[in-house]
Short mmCIF file of C-alpha atoms in Angstrom, two decimals:
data_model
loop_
_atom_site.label_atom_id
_atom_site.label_comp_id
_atom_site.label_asym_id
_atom_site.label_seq_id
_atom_site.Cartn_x
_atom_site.Cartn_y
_atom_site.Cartn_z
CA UNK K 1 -9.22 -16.62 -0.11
CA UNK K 2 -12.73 -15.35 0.01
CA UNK K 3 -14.27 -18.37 -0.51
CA UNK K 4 -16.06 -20.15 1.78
CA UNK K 5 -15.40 -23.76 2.18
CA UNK K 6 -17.28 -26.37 3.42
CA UNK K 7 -16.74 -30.25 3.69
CA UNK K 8 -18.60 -33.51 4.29
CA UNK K 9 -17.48 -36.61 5.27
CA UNK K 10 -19.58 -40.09 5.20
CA UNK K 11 -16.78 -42.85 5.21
CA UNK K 12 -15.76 -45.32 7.53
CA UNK K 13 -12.00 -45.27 7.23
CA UNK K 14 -11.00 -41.71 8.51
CA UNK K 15 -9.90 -41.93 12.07
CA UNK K 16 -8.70 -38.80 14.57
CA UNK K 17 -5.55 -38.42 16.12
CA UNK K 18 -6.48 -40.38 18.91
CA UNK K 19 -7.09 -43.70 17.07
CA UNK K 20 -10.65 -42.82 17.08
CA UNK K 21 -12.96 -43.65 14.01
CA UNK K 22 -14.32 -39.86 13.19
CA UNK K 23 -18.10 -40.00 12.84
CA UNK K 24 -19.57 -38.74 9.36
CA UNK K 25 -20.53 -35.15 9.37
CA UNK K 26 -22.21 -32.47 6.44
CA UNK K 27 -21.09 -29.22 5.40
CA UNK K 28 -18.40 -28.37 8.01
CA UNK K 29 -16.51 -24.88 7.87
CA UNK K 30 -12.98 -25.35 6.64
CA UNK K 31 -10.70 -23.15 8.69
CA UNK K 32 -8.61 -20.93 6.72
CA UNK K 33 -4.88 -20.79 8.25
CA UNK K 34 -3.49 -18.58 6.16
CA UNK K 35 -2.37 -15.20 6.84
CA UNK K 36 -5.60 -12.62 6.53
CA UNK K 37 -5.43 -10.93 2.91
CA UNK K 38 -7.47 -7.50 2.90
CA UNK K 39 -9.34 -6.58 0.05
CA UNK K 40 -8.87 -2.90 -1.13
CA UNK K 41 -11.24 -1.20 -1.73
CA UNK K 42 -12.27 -1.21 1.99
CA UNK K 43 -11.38 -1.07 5.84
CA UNK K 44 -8.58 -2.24 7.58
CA UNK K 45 -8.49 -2.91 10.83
CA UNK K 46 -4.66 -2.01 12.10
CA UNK K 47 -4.18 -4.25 14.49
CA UNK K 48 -4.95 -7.08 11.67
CA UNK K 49 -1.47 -7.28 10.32
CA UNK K 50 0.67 -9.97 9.25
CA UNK K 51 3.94 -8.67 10.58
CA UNK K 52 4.94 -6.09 13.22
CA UNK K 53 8.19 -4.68 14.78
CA UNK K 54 7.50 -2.09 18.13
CA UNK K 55 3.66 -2.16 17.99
CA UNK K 56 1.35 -3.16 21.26
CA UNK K 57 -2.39 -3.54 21.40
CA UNK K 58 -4.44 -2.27 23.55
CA UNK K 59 -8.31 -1.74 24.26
CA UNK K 60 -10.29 0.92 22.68
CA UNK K 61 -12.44 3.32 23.91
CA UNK K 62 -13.73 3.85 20.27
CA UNK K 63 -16.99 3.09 18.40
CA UNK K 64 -17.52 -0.82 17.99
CA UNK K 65 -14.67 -1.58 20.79
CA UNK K 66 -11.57 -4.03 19.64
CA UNK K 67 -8.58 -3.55 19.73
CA UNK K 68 -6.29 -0.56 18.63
CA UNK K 69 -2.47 -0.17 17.76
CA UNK K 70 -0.41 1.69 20.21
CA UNK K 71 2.46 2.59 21.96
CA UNK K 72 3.82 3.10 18.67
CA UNK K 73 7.17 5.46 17.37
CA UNK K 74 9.27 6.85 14.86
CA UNK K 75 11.05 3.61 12.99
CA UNK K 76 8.10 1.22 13.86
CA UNK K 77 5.97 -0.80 10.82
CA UNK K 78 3.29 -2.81 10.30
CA UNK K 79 2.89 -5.21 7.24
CA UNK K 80 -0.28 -6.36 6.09
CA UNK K 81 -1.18 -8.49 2.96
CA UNK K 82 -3.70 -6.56 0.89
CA UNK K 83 -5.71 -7.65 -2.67
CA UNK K 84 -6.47 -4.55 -4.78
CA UNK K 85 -9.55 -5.00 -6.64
CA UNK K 86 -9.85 -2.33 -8.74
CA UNK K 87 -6.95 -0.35 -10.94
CA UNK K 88 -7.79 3.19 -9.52
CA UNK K 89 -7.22 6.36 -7.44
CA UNK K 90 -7.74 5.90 -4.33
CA UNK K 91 -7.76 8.43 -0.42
CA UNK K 92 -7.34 7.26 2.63
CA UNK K 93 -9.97 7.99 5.56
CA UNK K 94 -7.60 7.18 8.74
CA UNK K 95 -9.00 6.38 12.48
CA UNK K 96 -6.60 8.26 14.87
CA UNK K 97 -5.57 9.56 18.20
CA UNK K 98 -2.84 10.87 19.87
CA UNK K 99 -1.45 13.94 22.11
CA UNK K 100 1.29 15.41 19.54
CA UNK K 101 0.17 14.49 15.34
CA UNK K 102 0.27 11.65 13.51
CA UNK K 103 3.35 11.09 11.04
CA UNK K 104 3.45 8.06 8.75
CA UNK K 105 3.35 6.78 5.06
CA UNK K 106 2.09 3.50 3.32
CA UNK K 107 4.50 2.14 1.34
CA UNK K 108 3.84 -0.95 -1.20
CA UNK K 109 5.87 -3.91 -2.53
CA UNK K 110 5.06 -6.97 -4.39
CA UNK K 111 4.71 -10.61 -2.53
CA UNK K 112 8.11 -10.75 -2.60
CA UNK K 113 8.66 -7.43 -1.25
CA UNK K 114 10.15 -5.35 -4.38
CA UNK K 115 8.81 -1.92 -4.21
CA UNK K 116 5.96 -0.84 -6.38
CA UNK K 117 4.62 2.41 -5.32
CA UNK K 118 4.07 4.89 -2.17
CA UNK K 119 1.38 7.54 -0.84
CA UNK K 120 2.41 10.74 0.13
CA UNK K 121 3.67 10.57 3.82
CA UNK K 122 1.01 12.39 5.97
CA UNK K 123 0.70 14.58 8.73
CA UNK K 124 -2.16 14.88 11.08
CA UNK K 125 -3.17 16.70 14.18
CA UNK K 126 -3.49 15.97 17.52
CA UNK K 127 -7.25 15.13 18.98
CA UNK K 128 -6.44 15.75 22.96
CA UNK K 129 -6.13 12.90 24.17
CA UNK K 130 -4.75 8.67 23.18
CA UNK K 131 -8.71 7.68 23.14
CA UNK K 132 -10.40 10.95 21.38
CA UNK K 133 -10.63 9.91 18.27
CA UNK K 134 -11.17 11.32 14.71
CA UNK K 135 -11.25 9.97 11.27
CA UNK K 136 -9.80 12.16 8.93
CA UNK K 137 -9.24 11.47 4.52
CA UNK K 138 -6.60 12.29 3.12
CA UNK K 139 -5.41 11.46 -1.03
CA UNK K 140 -3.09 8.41 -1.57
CA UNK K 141 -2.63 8.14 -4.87
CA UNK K 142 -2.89 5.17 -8.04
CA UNK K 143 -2.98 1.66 -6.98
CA UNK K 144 -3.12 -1.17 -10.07
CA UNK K 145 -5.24 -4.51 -9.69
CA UNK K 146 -3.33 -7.16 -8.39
CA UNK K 147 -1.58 -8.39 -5.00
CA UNK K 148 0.62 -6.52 -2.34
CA UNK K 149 2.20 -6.38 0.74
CA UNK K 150 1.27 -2.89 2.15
CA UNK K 151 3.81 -1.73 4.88
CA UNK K 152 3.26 1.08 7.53
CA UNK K 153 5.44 2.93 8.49
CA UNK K 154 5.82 5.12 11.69
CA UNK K 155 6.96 8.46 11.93
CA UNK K 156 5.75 9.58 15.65
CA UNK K 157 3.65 8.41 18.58
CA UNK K 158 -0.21 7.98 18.12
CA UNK K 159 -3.29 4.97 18.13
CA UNK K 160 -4.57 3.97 14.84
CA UNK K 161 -7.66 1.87 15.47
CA UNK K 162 -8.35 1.60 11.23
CA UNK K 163 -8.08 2.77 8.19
CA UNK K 164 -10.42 2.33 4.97
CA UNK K 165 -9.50 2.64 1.27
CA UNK K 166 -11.77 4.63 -0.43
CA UNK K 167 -11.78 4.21 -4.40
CA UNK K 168 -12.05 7.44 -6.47
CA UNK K 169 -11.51 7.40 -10.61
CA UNK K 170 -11.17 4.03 -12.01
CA UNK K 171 -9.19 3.21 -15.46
CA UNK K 172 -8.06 0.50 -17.53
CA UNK K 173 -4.41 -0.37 -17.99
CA UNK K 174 -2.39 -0.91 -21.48
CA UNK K 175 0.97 -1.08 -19.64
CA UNK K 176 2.42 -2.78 -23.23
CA UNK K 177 0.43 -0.01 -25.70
CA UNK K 178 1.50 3.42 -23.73
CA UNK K 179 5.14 2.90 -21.98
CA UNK K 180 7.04 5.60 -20.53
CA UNK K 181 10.55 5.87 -21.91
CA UNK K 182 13.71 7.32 -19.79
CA UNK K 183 17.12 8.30 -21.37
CA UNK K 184 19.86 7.72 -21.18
CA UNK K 185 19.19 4.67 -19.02
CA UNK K 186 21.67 4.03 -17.06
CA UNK K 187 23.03 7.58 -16.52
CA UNK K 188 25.24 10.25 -15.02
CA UNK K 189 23.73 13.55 -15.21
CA UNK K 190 20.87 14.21 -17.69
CA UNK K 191 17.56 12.49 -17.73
CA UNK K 192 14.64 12.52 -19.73
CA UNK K 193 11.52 10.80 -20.14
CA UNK K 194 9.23 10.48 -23.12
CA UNK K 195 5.74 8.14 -23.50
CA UNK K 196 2.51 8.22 -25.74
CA UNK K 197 0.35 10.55 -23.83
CA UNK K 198 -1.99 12.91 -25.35
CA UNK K 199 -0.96 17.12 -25.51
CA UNK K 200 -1.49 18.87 -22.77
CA UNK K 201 -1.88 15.87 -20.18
CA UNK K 202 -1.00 16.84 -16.53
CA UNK K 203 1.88 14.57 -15.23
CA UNK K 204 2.92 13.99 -11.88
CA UNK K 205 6.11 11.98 -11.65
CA UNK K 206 7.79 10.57 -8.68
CA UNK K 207 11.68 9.27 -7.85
CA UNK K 208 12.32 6.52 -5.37
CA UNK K 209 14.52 4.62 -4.30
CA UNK K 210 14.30 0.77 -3.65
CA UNK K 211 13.61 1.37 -0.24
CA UNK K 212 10.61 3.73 -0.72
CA UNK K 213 12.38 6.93 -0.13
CA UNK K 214 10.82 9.58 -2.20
CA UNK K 215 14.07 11.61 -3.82
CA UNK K 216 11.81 13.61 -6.82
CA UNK K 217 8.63 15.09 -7.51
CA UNK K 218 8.02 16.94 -9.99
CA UNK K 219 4.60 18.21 -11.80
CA UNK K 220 4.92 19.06 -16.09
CA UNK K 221 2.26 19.51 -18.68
CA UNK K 222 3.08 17.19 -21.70
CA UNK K 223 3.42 18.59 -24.90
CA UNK K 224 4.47 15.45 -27.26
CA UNK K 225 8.23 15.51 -27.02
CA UNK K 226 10.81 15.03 -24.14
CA UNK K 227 11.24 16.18 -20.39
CA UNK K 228 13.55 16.84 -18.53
CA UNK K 229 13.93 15.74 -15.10
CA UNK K 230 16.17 17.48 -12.60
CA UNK K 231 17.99 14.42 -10.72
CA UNK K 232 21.12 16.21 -10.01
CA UNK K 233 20.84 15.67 -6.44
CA UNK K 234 20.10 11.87 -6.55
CA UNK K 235 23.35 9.34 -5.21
CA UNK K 236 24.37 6.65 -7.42
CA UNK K 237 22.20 3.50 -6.98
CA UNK K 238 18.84 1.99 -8.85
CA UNK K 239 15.79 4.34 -8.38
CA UNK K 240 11.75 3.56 -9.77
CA UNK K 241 10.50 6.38 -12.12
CA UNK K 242 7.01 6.55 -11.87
CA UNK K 243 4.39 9.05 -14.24
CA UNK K 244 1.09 9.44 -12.98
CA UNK K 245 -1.36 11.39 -15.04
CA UNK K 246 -5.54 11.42 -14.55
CA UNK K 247 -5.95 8.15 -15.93
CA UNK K 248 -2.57 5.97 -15.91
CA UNK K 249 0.35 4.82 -13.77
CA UNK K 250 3.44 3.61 -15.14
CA UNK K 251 6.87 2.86 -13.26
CA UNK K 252 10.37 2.22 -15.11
CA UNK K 253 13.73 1.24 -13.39
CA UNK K 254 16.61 3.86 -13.42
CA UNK K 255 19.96 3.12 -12.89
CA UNK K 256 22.03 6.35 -11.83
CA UNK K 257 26.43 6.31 -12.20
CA UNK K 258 28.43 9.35 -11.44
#
């Protein structure tokens, strides 16, 4: 989708829609269709999404003019279609405005929308006014190589006229070599989880649910056997365990009965 694509044409036999023989040509532009695919790491413009429910545009004021999402509020989203790059950590720098703060979280799922991962919801301040606007970073979190839809959504009323990815440590994945085990799996009460990371590595490790719901977080040192995690205020239903430490990601399905 990067490409660019050019044709020629020097036959005799290719006529328009018209009836009318086309006339040869050299190195034409191909229009590209498809739905826009954003490479991350990089910028986004918001209003370059694929799919929207309760978003207007509207002019900006800002640097470089366009266009800027607006009129936005709390159960809104914006999808776009996204290509990470790089298997990483990556923060956020977001372009905003607004009178009261800025609530909202990035949530992603695969092409056919299964979730993967989350960032952190955020919070952000007010500027003074719907067209002063600031850009302000803020950490995501890990993001493996490979294709996404990346959903927005919207927790309160305020512009966005961008945001950029900006790509912090980088690191290879093993996901068959260094697997995170949970058990029992599926389960009632008790839950642990177990992998092949070294002593002493700093683990964060996030519950969700399949809608994106954060339920658990909950920061441990490892020190080669077993921990605990405390889920006992997590419904019955199929949740995503995910352990993040300084240089991995890995995500395993749980499946909680009471």
């Amino acid at each position: 989708f990067l490409d660019e694509i050019k044709i020629s044409y020097a036959g005799t036999t290719l006529q328009a829609k018209d009836g009318t023989n086309v006339q040869s040509f050299s190195q034409e532009l191909v229009e590209n269709t498809l739905p826009t695919v954003h490479v991350i790491p990089g910028k986004i413009e918001a209003e370059a999404f694929t799919t929207m429910d309760g978003i207007a545009l509207e002019n900006t004021t800002d640097i470089g003019g366009g266009q800027n999402i607006g009129y936005l509020g709390a159960g809104d989203y914006l999808i776009y279609d996204v290509k990470v790059l790089n298997s990483a950590t990556y923060s956020v720098d977001y372009r905003h405005a607004s009178l009261s703060g800025v609530n909202m979280q990035f949530i992603f799922t695969d092409t056919l929308g299964n979730y993967v991962t989350s960032f952190p919801s955020i919070s952000l301040g007010a500027t003074g006014g719907w067209q002063t606007w600031q850009t302000t970073n803020q950490p995501g979190g890990i993001l493996s190589q490979g294709d996404y839809k990346l959903r927005l959504d919207v927790g309160s009323e305020f512009n966005l006229n961008w945001f950029e990815f900006i790509q912090g440590i980088g690191f290879t994945e093993q996901p068959n070599s260094r697997p995170i085990m949970l058990f029992p799996n599926p389960t009632s009460n008790a839950l642990f989880i177990d992998g092949a990371w070294a002593s002493g590595t700093a683990l964060d490790i996030f519950i969700y649910d399949t809608t994106g719901k954060l339920w658990l977080r909950e920061k441990h040192t490892y020190n080669g056997s077993k921990i605990q995690l405390g889920i006992h205020a997590l419904p019955n239903g199929t949740f995503h365990v995910t352990a993040v430490s300084p240089s991995s990601r890995f995500t395993e399905q749980l499946i909680i009965t009471r």
